Each structure stands twice: as structure tokens, then as C-alpha cells.
Amino acid sequence: MIAITVYQNSKGHKIGFKSKGHAGFADSGYDIICAGVSALVINFINSVEELCHAEYSLDTDEETGMIDYRLDKPATGDVALLMDSMILGLKGIQRDYGNEYIILDFKEV
């Protein structure tokens, strides 16, 4: 299962996320849930870097499927829109395939 926690500050502004795990929907290379989540998450990271030039920190572990992404400043403007778009896509995958494969949670930090 892929567990994704979206981090928010006390004002509800998103400041990052952590994604960890593998869906286990199908064999490696054929897992459409892992592929969908990866596409959304990696596209978000690349878009923020290339289009918004926002400062962030990133920690990854390919073996566990962990991506820990933290913005230096709370998401606003285009960065907030991109993050909301990523979350919308993740919610769609969760809705379509269920909590057996993906869990999306929000946490105040």
C-alpha cells in the first residue's frame, strides 16, 4: 500500500508531503497504481522546480518507495495550484482503486 501524508501548517497552507510504499496492485513494471502515483508526484516536483522555482528539500528511498518533500515556504499561488492538482489526482486514484492500495492523509505540522 502507498501511504501519502500531506503536511499543512496551522493556517491550512500545504507545506509538503511524504509518500511511502508500493501499491502491490500488480507486479513491478505493471502496477498502474504505482505508475499513476509516481507520475503525479514526480510531475509535481518537476513542475515546481522548473516553472515556479520554489525552494524545497527532498529525501528519497527507491527501495521503500519513499519521497519526502518539504517546501521552504508554505504553498501559495502557482505552487498551491500544482499541489492541489496533484492531490486531486491522488484522490481520484484512491476513489477508483480503494484504500487497499493507497491511503491519503492530511497532517498539521
N, CA, C and O atoms as a printed pandas DataFrame, in Angstrom:
     atom_number atom_name residue_name chain_id  residue_number  x_coord  y_coord  z_coord
0              1         N          MET        A               1    0.839   -1.179    0.000
1              2        CA          MET        A               1    0.000    0.000    0.000
2              3         C          MET        A               1    0.888    1.247    0.000
3              4         O          MET        A               1    1.954    1.276    0.616
4              5         N          ILE        A               2    0.419    2.267   -0.704
5              6        CA          ILE        A               2    1.094    3.556   -0.719
6              7         C          ILE        A               2    0.398    4.459    0.292
7              8         O          ILE        A               2   -0.813    4.672    0.219
8              9         N          ALA        A               3    1.173    4.986    1.234
9             10        CA          ALA        A               3    0.645    5.925    2.226
10            11         C          ALA        A               3    1.192    7.305    1.901
11            12         O          ALA        A               3    2.404    7.503    1.823
12            13         N          ILE        A               4    0.290    8.251    1.713
13            14        CA          ILE        A               4    0.689    9.620    1.392
14            15         C          ILE        A               4    0.135   10.538    2.471
15            16         O          ILE        A               4   -1.069   10.564    2.729
16            17         N          THR        A               5    1.035   11.291    3.096
17            18        CA          THR        A               5    0.641   12.267    4.099
18            19         C          THR        A               5    0.974   13.650    3.562
19            20         O          THR        A               5    2.125   13.938    3.233
20            21         N          VAL        A               6   -0.034   14.498    3.477
21            22        CA          VAL        A               6    0.154   15.885    3.052
22            23         C          VAL        A               6    0.292   16.722    4.313
23            24         O          VAL        A               6   -0.560   16.684    5.201
24            25         N          TYR        A               7    1.383   17.479    4.376
25            26        CA          TYR        A               7    1.657   18.309    5.544
26            27         C          TYR        A               7    1.106   19.710    5.341
27            28         O          TYR        A               7    1.262   20.313    4.280
28            29         N          GLN        A               8    0.446   20.220    6.402
29            30        CA          GLN        A               8   -0.130   21.566    6.393
30            31         C          GLN        A               8    0.307   22.295    7.652
31            32         O          GLN        A               8    0.559   21.673    8.684
32            33         N          ASN        A               9    0.395   23.620    7.563
33            34        CA          ASN        A               9    0.671   24.396    8.769
34            35         C          ASN        A               9   -0.637   24.693    9.497
35            36         O          ASN        A               9   -1.700   24.245    9.065
36            37         N          SER        A              10   -0.571   25.437   10.589
37            38        CA          SER        A              10   -1.765   25.713   11.403
38            39         C          SER        A              10   -2.812   26.544   10.667
39            40         O          SER        A              10   -3.973   26.579   11.075
40            41         N          LYS        A              11   -2.413   27.212    9.586
41            42        CA          LYS        A              11   -3.352   28.012    8.794
42            43         C          LYS        A              11   -3.938   27.216    7.637
43            44         O          LYS        A              11   -4.716   27.754    6.849
44            45         N          GLY        A              12   -3.574   25.943    7.524
45            46        CA          GLY        A              12   -4.097   25.098    6.468
46            47         C          GLY        A              12   -3.340   25.176    5.155
47            48         O          GLY        A              12   -3.746   24.568    4.165
48            49         N          HIS        A              13   -2.228   25.929    5.137
49            50        CA          HIS        A              13   -1.405   26.008    3.933
50            51         C          HIS        A              13   -0.543   24.753    3.817
51            52         O          HIS        A              13    0.078   24.323    4.789
52            53         N          LYS        A              14   -0.513   24.186    2.648
53            54        CA          LYS        A              14    0.267   22.969    2.429
54            55         C          LYS        A              14    1.747   23.312    2.392
55            56         O          LYS        A              14    2.157   24.299    1.782
56            57         N          ILE        A              15    2.549   22.471    3.062
57            58        CA          ILE        A              15    3.992   22.727    3.131
58            59         C          ILE        A              15    4.820   21.532    2.660
59            60         O          ILE        A              15    6.050   21.583    2.683
60            61         N          GLY        A              16    4.162   20.470    2.240
61            62        CA          GLY        A              16    4.910   19.321    1.734
62            63         C          GLY        A              16    4.101   18.045    1.830
63            64         O          GLY        A              16    2.902   18.060    2.108
64            65         N          PHE        A              17    4.793   16.934    1.591
65            66        CA          PHE        A              17    4.135   15.633    1.668
66            67         C          PHE        A              17    5.180   14.537    1.800
67            68         O          PHE        A              17    6.362   14.733    1.516
68            69         N          LYS        A              18    4.712   13.396    2.232
69            70        CA          LYS        A              18    5.543   12.198    2.270
70            71         C          LYS        A              18    4.740   11.061    1.661
71            72         O          LYS        A              18    3.610   10.790    2.065
72            73         N          SER        A              19    5.338   10.410    0.695
73            74        CA          SER        A              19    4.737    9.246    0.038
74            75         C          SER        A              19    5.652    8.068    0.317
75            76         O          SER        A              19    6.870    8.159    0.166
76            77         N          LYS        A              20    5.040    6.945    0.731
77            78        CA          LYS        A              20    5.876    5.792    1.070
78            79         C          LYS        A              20    5.137    4.504    0.744
79            80         O          LYS        A              20    3.938    4.378    0.993
80            81         N          GLY        A              21    5.863    3.561    0.191
81            82        CA          GLY        A              21    5.319    2.241   -0.042
82            83         C          GLY        A              21    5.093    1.948   -1.514
83            84         O          GLY        A              21    5.326    2.786   -2.385
84            85         N          HIS        A              22    4.638    0.747   -1.758
85            86        CA          HIS        A              22    4.307    0.281   -3.098
86            87         C          HIS        A              22    2.883   -0.261   -3.055
87            88         O          HIS        A              22    2.491   -0.891   -2.072
88            89         N          ALA        A              23    2.121   -0.027   -4.090
89            90        CA          ALA        A              23    0.698   -0.380   -4.084
90            91         C          ALA        A              23    0.464   -1.882   -3.990
91            92         O          ALA        A              23   -0.448   -2.319   -3.287
92            93         N          GLY        A              24    1.265   -2.676   -4.683
93            94        CA          GLY        A              24    1.040   -4.118   -4.684
94            95         C          GLY        A              24   -0.151   -4.531   -5.530
95            96         O          GLY        A              24   -0.688   -5.625   -5.352
96            97         N          PHE        A              25   -0.568   -3.676   -6.441
97            98        CA          PHE        A              25   -1.701   -3.968   -7.320
98            99         C          PHE        A              25   -1.321   -5.008   -8.370
99           100         O          PHE        A              25   -2.133   -5.855   -8.742
100          101         N          ALA        A              26   -0.075   -4.933   -8.842
101          102        CA          ALA        A              26    0.429   -5.857   -9.865
102          103         C          ALA        A              26    1.945   -5.966   -9.718
103          104         O          ALA        A              26    2.549   -5.279   -8.894
104          105         N          ASP        A              27    2.543   -6.824  -10.512
105          106        CA          ASP        A              27    3.991   -6.989  -10.490
106          107         C          ASP        A              27    4.678   -5.680  -10.847
107          108         O          ASP        A              27    4.116   -4.833  -11.542
108          109         N          SER        A              28    5.916   -5.530  -10.351
109          110        CA          SER        A              28    6.721   -4.358  -10.656
110          111         C          SER        A              28    6.808   -4.173  -12.170
111          112         O          SER        A              28    7.052   -5.124  -12.913
112          113         N          GLY        A              29    6.606   -2.949  -12.606
113          114        CA          GLY        A              29    6.603   -2.649  -14.030
114          115         C          GLY        A              29    5.231   -2.708  -14.663
115          116         O          GLY        A              29    5.035   -2.220  -15.776
116          117         N          TYR        A              30    4.270   -3.310  -13.953
117          118        CA          TYR        A              30    2.902   -3.449  -14.466
118          119         C          TYR        A              30    1.866   -2.855  -13.510
119          120         O          TYR        A              30    0.663   -2.948  -13.755
120          121         N          ASP        A              31    2.331   -2.254  -12.438
121          122        CA          ASP        A              31    1.450   -1.737  -11.399
122          123         C          ASP        A              31    0.954   -0.346  -11.780
123          124         O          ASP        A              31    1.678    0.638  -11.630
124          125         N          ILE        A              32   -0.285   -0.266  -12.274
125          126        CA          ILE        A              32   -0.817    1.011  -12.746
126          127         C          ILE        A              32   -1.036    2.015  -11.618
127          128         O          ILE        A              32   -1.000    3.224  -11.848
128          129         N          ILE        A              33   -1.261    1.527  -10.414
129          130        CA          ILE        A              33   -1.445    2.453   -9.290
130          131         C          ILE        A              33   -0.114    3.108   -8.940
131          132         O          ILE        A              33   -0.049    4.326   -8.771
132          133         N          CYS        A              34    0.944    2.313   -8.831
133          134        CA          CYS        A              34    2.270    2.885   -8.571
134          135         C          CYS        A              34    2.667    3.850   -9.686
135          136         O          CYS        A              34    3.221    4.917   -9.422
136          137         N          ALA        A              35    2.384    3.474  -10.922
137          138        CA          ALA        A              35    2.731    4.328  -12.048
138          139         C          ALA        A              35    1.964    5.653  -11.986
139          140         O          ALA        A              35    2.538    6.714  -12.232
140          141         N          GLY        A              36    0.689    5.593  -11.664
141          142        CA          GLY        A              36   -0.122    6.806  -11.576
142          143         C          GLY        A              36    0.337    7.720  -10.463
143          144         O          GLY        A              36    0.474    8.928  -10.658
144          145         N          VAL        A              37    0.577    7.144   -9.289
145          146        CA          VAL        A              37    1.047    7.943   -8.147
146          147         C          VAL        A              37    2.406    8.547   -8.464
147          148         O          VAL        A              37    2.638    9.730   -8.217
148          149         N          SER        A              38    3.298    7.740   -9.008
149          150        CA          SER        A              38    4.635    8.238   -9.350
150          151         C          SER        A              38    4.563    9.379  -10.355
151          152         O          SER        A              38    5.261   10.383  -10.207
152          153         N          ALA        A              39    3.733    9.235  -11.366
153          154        CA          ALA        A              39    3.606   10.285  -12.380
154          155         C          ALA        A              39    3.114   11.588  -11.757
155          156         O          ALA        A              39    3.647   12.657  -12.054
156          157         N          LEU        A              40    2.111   11.507  -10.905
157          158        CA          LEU        A              40    1.573   12.712  -10.277
158          159         C          LEU        A              40    2.603   13.380   -9.368
159          160         O          LEU        A              40    2.793   14.595   -9.423
160          161         N          VAL        A              41    3.264   12.581   -8.535
161          162        CA          VAL        A              41    4.217   13.116   -7.564
162          163         C          VAL        A              41    5.449   13.685   -8.262
163          164         O          VAL        A              41    5.863   14.804   -7.958
164          165         N          ILE        A              42    6.035   12.943   -9.180
165          166        CA          ILE        A              42    7.246   13.406   -9.867
166          167         C          ILE        A              42    6.938   14.610  -10.751
167          168         O          ILE        A              42    7.749   15.532  -10.841
168          169         N          ASN        A              43    5.777   14.612  -11.404
169          170        CA          ASN        A              43    5.412   15.775  -12.216
170          171         C          ASN        A              43    5.240   17.011  -11.345
171          172         O          ASN        A              43    5.639   18.105  -11.742
172          173         N          PHE        A              44    4.652   16.852  -10.168
173          174        CA          PHE        A              44    4.521   17.993   -9.251
174          175         C          PHE        A              44    5.903   18.542   -8.894
175          176         O          PHE        A              44    6.145   19.744   -9.005
176          177         N          ILE        A              45    6.798   17.668   -8.469
177          178        CA          ILE        A              45    8.142   18.098   -8.061
178          179         C          ILE        A              45    8.849   18.805   -9.220
179          180         O          ILE        A              45    9.408   19.887   -9.043
180          181         N          ASN        A              46    8.822   18.195  -10.395
181          182        CA          ASN        A              46    9.482   18.795  -11.560
182          183         C          ASN        A              46    8.843   20.121  -11.961
183          184         O          ASN        A              46    9.546   21.059  -12.336
184          185         N          SER        A              47    7.522   20.205  -11.884
185          186        CA          SER        A              47    6.817   21.436  -12.251
186          187         C          SER        A              47    7.156   22.574  -11.305
187          188         O          SER        A              47    7.387   23.701  -11.743
188          189         N          VAL        A              48    7.189   22.287  -10.008
189          190        CA          VAL        A              48    7.534   23.328   -9.035
190          191         C          VAL        A              48    8.960   23.818   -9.280
191          192         O          VAL        A              48    9.233   25.017   -9.218
192          193         N          GLU        A              49    9.859   22.887   -9.555
193          194        CA          GLU        A              49   11.253   23.270   -9.784
194          195         C          GLU        A              49   11.415   24.071  -11.079
195          196         O          GLU        A              49   12.055   25.122  -11.077
196          197         N          GLU        A              50   10.850   23.593  -12.164
197          198        CA          GLU        A              50   11.055   24.213  -13.475
198          199         C          GLU        A              50   10.193   25.445  -13.723
199          200         O          GLU        A              50   10.643   26.397  -14.361
200          201         N          LEU        A              51    8.969   25.435  -13.228
201          202        CA          LEU        A              51    8.035   26.515  -13.549
202          203         C          LEU        A              51    7.895   27.568  -12.450
203          204         O          LEU        A              51    7.631   28.737  -12.729
204          205         N          CYS        A              52    8.076   27.141  -11.199
205          206        CA          CYS        A              52    7.836   28.056  -10.081
206          207         C          CYS        A              52    9.107   28.473   -9.350
207          208         O          CYS        A              52    9.125   29.493   -8.661
208          209         N          HIS        A              53   10.156   27.697   -9.497
209          210        CA          HIS        A              53   11.450   27.984   -8.876
210          211         C          HIS        A              53   11.356   28.128   -7.361
211          212         O          HIS        A              53   12.097   28.908   -6.763
212          213         N          ALA        A              54   10.450   27.381   -6.741
213          214        CA          ALA        A              54   10.293   27.415   -5.294
214          215         C          ALA        A              54   11.412   26.600   -4.641
215          216         O          ALA        A              54   11.883   25.615   -5.208
216          217         N          GLU        A              55   11.822   27.011   -3.470
217          218        CA          GLU        A              55   12.853   26.308   -2.700
218          219         C          GLU        A              55   12.205   25.171   -1.914
219          220         O          GLU        A              55   11.125   25.334   -1.347
220          221         N          TYR        A              56   12.869   24.030   -1.887
221          222        CA          TYR        A              56   12.334   22.862   -1.193
222          223         C          TYR        A              56   13.470   21.911   -0.820
223          224         O          TYR        A              56   14.598   22.050   -1.292
224          225         N          SER        A              57   13.146   20.949    0.032
225          226        CA          SER        A              57   14.077   19.860    0.336
226          227         C          SER        A              57   13.407   18.552   -0.073
227          228         O          SER        A              57   12.182   18.427   -0.050
228          229         N          LEU        A              58   14.227   17.596   -0.442
229          230        CA          LEU        A              58   13.720   16.335   -0.955
230          231         C          LEU        A              58   14.585   15.200   -0.443
231          232         O          LEU        A              58   15.813   15.254   -0.511
232          233         N          ASP        A              59   13.928   14.173    0.070
233          234        CA          ASP        A              59   14.616   12.965    0.512
234          235         C          ASP        A              59   13.891   11.787   -0.123
235          236         O          ASP        A              59   12.661   11.734   -0.104
236          237         N          THR        A              60   14.642   10.837   -0.687
237          238        CA          THR        A              60   14.023    9.694   -1.354
238          239         C          THR        A              60   14.711    8.395   -0.959
239          240         O          THR        A              60   15.877    8.383   -0.564
240          241         N          ASP        A              61   13.970    7.313   -1.075
241          242        CA          ASP        A              61   14.499    5.965   -0.888
242          243         C          ASP        A              61   13.752    5.069   -1.872
243          244         O          ASP        A              61   12.589    4.729   -1.656
244          245         N          GLU        A              62   14.425    4.697   -2.943
245          246        CA          GLU        A              62   13.781    3.931   -4.013
246          247         C          GLU        A              62   13.281    2.571   -3.525
247          248         O          GLU        A              62   12.228    2.100   -3.957
248          249         N          GLU        A              63   14.030    1.950   -2.636
249          250        CA          GLU        A              63   13.656    0.610   -2.162
250          251         C          GLU        A              63   12.310    0.613   -1.440
251          252         O          GLU        A              63   11.492   -0.284   -1.646
252          253         N          THR        A              64   12.081    1.611   -0.602
253          254        CA          THR        A              64   10.824    1.685    0.145
254          255         C          THR        A              64    9.765    2.510   -0.584
255          256         O          THR        A              64    8.610    2.563   -0.161
256          257         N          GLY        A              65   10.163    3.149   -1.675
257          258        CA          GLY        A              65    9.230    3.995   -2.409
258          259         C          GLY        A              65    8.946    5.308   -1.704
259          260         O          GLY        A              65    7.906    5.926   -1.932
260          261         N          MET        A              66    9.872    5.742   -0.840
261          262        CA          MET        A              66    9.644    6.936   -0.032
262          263         C          MET        A              66   10.105    8.198   -0.768
263          264         O          MET        A              66   11.204    8.256   -1.320
264          265         N          ILE        A              67    9.236    9.193   -0.756
265          266        CA          ILE        A              67    9.566   10.541   -1.207
266          267         C          ILE        A              67    9.069   11.490   -0.128
267          268         O          ILE        A              67    7.873   11.548    0.159
268          269         N          ASP        A              68    9.998   12.234    0.468
269          270        CA          ASP        A              68    9.656   13.212    1.497
270          271         C          ASP        A              68   10.015   14.585    0.940
271          272         O          ASP        A              68   11.190   14.900    0.751
272          273         N          TYR        A              69    8.994   15.398    0.680
273          274        CA          TYR        A              69    9.140   16.688    0.008
274          275         C          TYR        A              69    8.661   17.785    0.950
275          276         O          TYR        A              69    7.538   17.734    1.451
276          277         N          ARG        A              70    9.516   18.774    1.191
277          278        CA          ARG        A              70    9.151   19.890    2.074
278          279         C          ARG        A              70    9.478   21.221    1.410
279          280         O          ARG        A              70   10.617   21.466    1.013
280          281         N          LEU        A              71    8.476   22.071    1.296
281          282        CA          LEU        A              71    8.678   23.421    0.787
282          283         C          LEU        A              71    9.324   24.276    1.868
283          284         O          LEU        A              71    9.040   24.096    3.053
284          285         N          ASP        A              72   10.198   25.212    1.469
285          286        CA          ASP        A              72   10.801   26.126    2.433
286          287         C          ASP        A              72    9.797   27.144    2.945
287          288         O          ASP        A              72    9.920   27.646    4.062
288          289         N          LYS        A              73    8.779   27.452    2.099
289          290        CA          LYS        A              73    7.707   28.383    2.469
290          291         C          LYS        A              73    6.380   27.709    2.140
291          292         O          LYS        A              73    6.325   26.900    1.213
292          293         N          PRO        A              74    5.306   28.017    2.872
293          294        CA          PRO        A              74    4.000   27.427    2.552
294          295         C          PRO        A              74    3.599   27.682    1.100
295          296         O          PRO        A              74    3.903   28.728    0.527
296          297         N          ALA        A              75    2.918   26.713    0.531
297          298        CA          ALA        A              75    2.496   26.802   -0.868
298          299         C          ALA        A              75    1.487   27.926   -1.054
299          300         O          ALA        A              75    0.487   28.008   -0.341
300          301         N          THR        A              76    1.765   28.788   -2.022
301          302        CA          THR        A              76    0.837   29.845   -2.416
302          303         C          THR        A              76    0.866   29.928   -3.942
303          304         O          THR        A              76    1.748   29.356   -4.583
304          305         N          GLY        A              77   -0.087   30.630   -4.511
305          306        CA          GLY        A              77   -0.108   30.870   -5.943
306          307         C          GLY        A              77    0.000   29.600   -6.770
307          308         O          GLY        A              77   -0.725   28.631   -6.548
308          309         N          ASP        A              78    0.919   29.626   -7.727
309          310        CA          ASP        A              78    1.080   28.503   -8.646
310          311         C          ASP        A              78    1.489   27.213   -7.939
311          312         O          ASP        A              78    1.049   26.129   -8.322
312          313         N          VAL        A              79    2.322   27.326   -6.919
313          314        CA          VAL        A              79    2.758   26.124   -6.192
314          315         C          VAL        A              79    1.558   25.474   -5.503
315          316         O          VAL        A              79    1.421   24.251   -5.522
316          317         N          ALA        A              80    0.696   26.279   -4.900
317          318        CA          ALA        A              80   -0.510   25.749   -4.255
318          319         C          ALA        A              80   -1.428   25.091   -5.281
319          320         O          ALA        A              80   -1.996   24.030   -5.020
320          321         N          LEU        A              81   -1.573   25.721   -6.448
321          322        CA          LEU        A              81   -2.401   25.147   -7.511
322          323         C          LEU        A              81   -1.844   23.806   -7.983
323          324         O          LEU        A              81   -2.600   22.852   -8.167
324          325         N          LEU        A              82   -0.541   23.729   -8.177
325          326        CA          LEU        A              82    0.075   22.461   -8.591
326          327         C          LEU        A              82   -0.104   21.378   -7.525
327          328         O          LEU        A              82   -0.373   20.221   -7.851
328          329         N          MET        A              83    0.045   21.754   -6.255
329          330        CA          MET        A              83   -0.124   20.763   -5.196
330          331         C          MET        A              83   -1.580   20.306   -5.114
331          332         O          MET        A              83   -1.847   19.117   -4.936
332          333         N          ASP        A              84   -2.515   21.235   -5.241
333          334        CA          ASP        A              84   -3.928   20.862   -5.233
334          335         C          ASP        A              84   -4.254   19.946   -6.411
335          336         O          ASP        A              84   -5.065   19.030   -6.278
336          337         N          SER        A              85   -3.633   20.186   -7.551
337          338        CA          SER        A              85   -3.834   19.329   -8.717
338          339         C          SER        A              85   -3.301   17.922   -8.461
339          340         O          SER        A              85   -3.954   16.937   -8.806
340          341         N          MET        A              86   -2.118   17.826   -7.859
341          342        CA          MET        A              86   -1.555   16.516   -7.513
342          343         C          MET        A              86   -2.493   15.784   -6.555
343          344         O          MET        A              86   -2.776   14.600   -6.742
344          345         N          ILE        A              87   -2.969   16.480   -5.542
345          346        CA          ILE        A              87   -3.857   15.871   -4.543
346          347         C          ILE        A              87   -5.163   15.421   -5.193
347          348         O          ILE        A              87   -5.676   14.350   -4.866
348          349         N          LEU        A              88   -5.698   16.212   -6.095
349          350        CA          LEU        A              88   -6.911   15.835   -6.818
350          351         C          LEU        A              88   -6.703   14.512   -7.556
351          352         O          LEU        A              88   -7.560   13.630   -7.504
352          353         N          GLY        A              89   -5.577   14.375   -8.236
353          354        CA          GLY        A              89   -5.265   13.131   -8.936
354          355         C          GLY        A              89   -5.106   11.957   -7.992
355          356         O          GLY        A              89   -5.582   10.859   -8.282
356          357         N          LEU        A              90   -4.438   12.174   -6.862
357          358        CA          LEU        A              90   -4.257   11.105   -5.868
358          359         C          LEU        A              90   -5.598   10.677   -5.283
359          360         O          LEU        A              90   -5.839    9.486   -5.082
360          361         N          LYS        A              91   -6.477   11.650   -5.009
361          362        CA          LYS        A              91   -7.810   11.319   -4.504
362          363         C          LYS        A              91   -8.594   10.504   -5.525
363          364         O          LYS        A              91   -9.343    9.600   -5.154
364          365         N          GLY        A              92   -8.429   10.814   -6.797
365          366        CA          GLY        A              92   -9.095   10.053   -7.848
366          367         C          GLY        A              92   -8.624    8.604   -7.876
367          368         O          GLY        A              92   -9.434    7.689   -8.018
368          369         N          ILE        A              93   -7.322    8.393   -7.741
369          370        CA          ILE        A              93   -6.798    7.023   -7.692
370          371         C          ILE        A              93   -7.337    6.306   -6.469
371          372         O          ILE        A              93   -7.743    5.147   -6.557
372          373         N          GLN        A              94   -7.346    6.981   -5.331
373          374        CA          GLN        A              94   -7.872    6.373   -4.100
374          375         C          GLN        A              94   -9.351    6.027   -4.260
375          376         O          GLN        A              94   -9.782    4.951   -3.845
376          377         N          ARG        A              95  -10.113    6.910   -4.843
377          378        CA          ARG        A              95  -11.547    6.676   -5.048
378          379         C          ARG        A              95  -11.767    5.477   -5.979
379          380         O          ARG        A              95  -12.625    4.633   -5.719
380          381         N          ASP        A              96  -10.999    5.410   -7.046
381          382        CA          ASP        A              96  -11.204    4.374   -8.055
382          383         C          ASP        A              96  -10.677    3.001   -7.644
383          384         O          ASP        A              96  -11.228    1.979   -8.053
384          385         N          TYR        A              97   -9.608    2.969   -6.836
385          386        CA          TYR        A              97   -8.985    1.680   -6.506
386          387         C          TYR        A              97   -9.082    1.306   -5.033
387          388         O          TYR        A              97   -8.866    0.147   -4.680
388          389         N          GLY        A              98   -9.398    2.251   -4.179
389          390        CA          GLY        A              98   -9.659    1.949   -2.778
390          391         C          GLY        A              98   -8.460    2.035   -1.858
391          392         O          GLY        A              98   -7.309    2.121   -2.287
392          393         N          ASN        A              99   -8.779    2.009   -0.566
393          394        CA          ASN        A              99   -7.780    2.155    0.487
394          395         C          ASN        A              99   -6.863    0.947    0.624
395          396         O          ASN        A              99   -5.878    0.998    1.360
396          397         N          GLU        A             100   -7.171   -0.118   -0.064
397          398        CA          GLU        A             100   -6.299   -1.291   -0.035
398          399         C          GLU        A             100   -4.955   -0.982   -0.696
399          400         O          GLU        A             100   -3.943   -1.601   -0.367
400          401         N          TYR        A             101   -4.944   -0.024   -1.630
401          402        CA          TYR        A             101   -3.743    0.274   -2.405
402          403         C          TYR        A             101   -3.138    1.641   -2.128
403          404         O          TYR        A             101   -1.932    1.830   -2.288
404          405         N          ILE        A             102   -3.971    2.604   -1.709
405          406        CA          ILE        A             102   -3.482    3.958   -1.475
406          407         C          ILE        A             102   -4.291    4.620   -0.365
407          408         O          ILE        A             102   -5.521    4.571   -0.358
408          409         N          ILE        A             103   -3.588    5.231    0.559
409          410        CA          ILE        A             103   -4.191    5.993    1.655
410          411         C          ILE        A             103   -3.667    7.410    1.562
411          412         O          ILE        A             103   -2.458    7.620    1.462
412          413         N          LEU        A             104   -4.556    8.381    1.593
413          414        CA          LEU        A             104   -4.193    9.787    1.560
414          415         C          LEU        A             104   -4.653   10.425    2.858
415          416         O          LEU        A             104   -5.823   10.332    3.230
416          417         N          ASP        A             105   -3.717   11.075    3.544
417          418        CA          ASP        A             105   -3.992   11.647    4.856
418          419         C          ASP        A             105   -3.441   13.076    4.892
419          420         O          ASP        A             105   -2.521   13.416    4.147
420          421         N          PHE        A             106   -4.011   13.902    5.764
421          422        CA          PHE        A             106   -3.543   15.275    5.934
422          423         C          PHE        A             106   -3.150   15.465    7.388
423          424         O          PHE        A             106   -3.857   15.026    8.295
424          425         N          LYS        A             107   -2.010   16.127    7.606
425          426        CA          LYS        A             107   -1.494   16.261    8.958
426          427         C          LYS        A             107   -0.971   17.678    9.173
427          428         O          LYS        A             107   -0.246   18.217    8.337
428          429         N          GLU        A             108   -1.348   18.274   10.306
429          430        CA          GLU        A             108   -0.817   19.589   10.672
430          431         C          GLU        A             108    0.526   19.393   11.341
431          432         O          GLU        A             108    0.668   18.607   12.279
432          433         N          VAL        A             109    1.516   20.129   10.836
433          434        CA          VAL        A             109    2.857   20.041   11.416
434          435         C          VAL        A             109    3.379   21.425   11.759
435          436         O          VAL        A             109    4.496   21.558   12.259
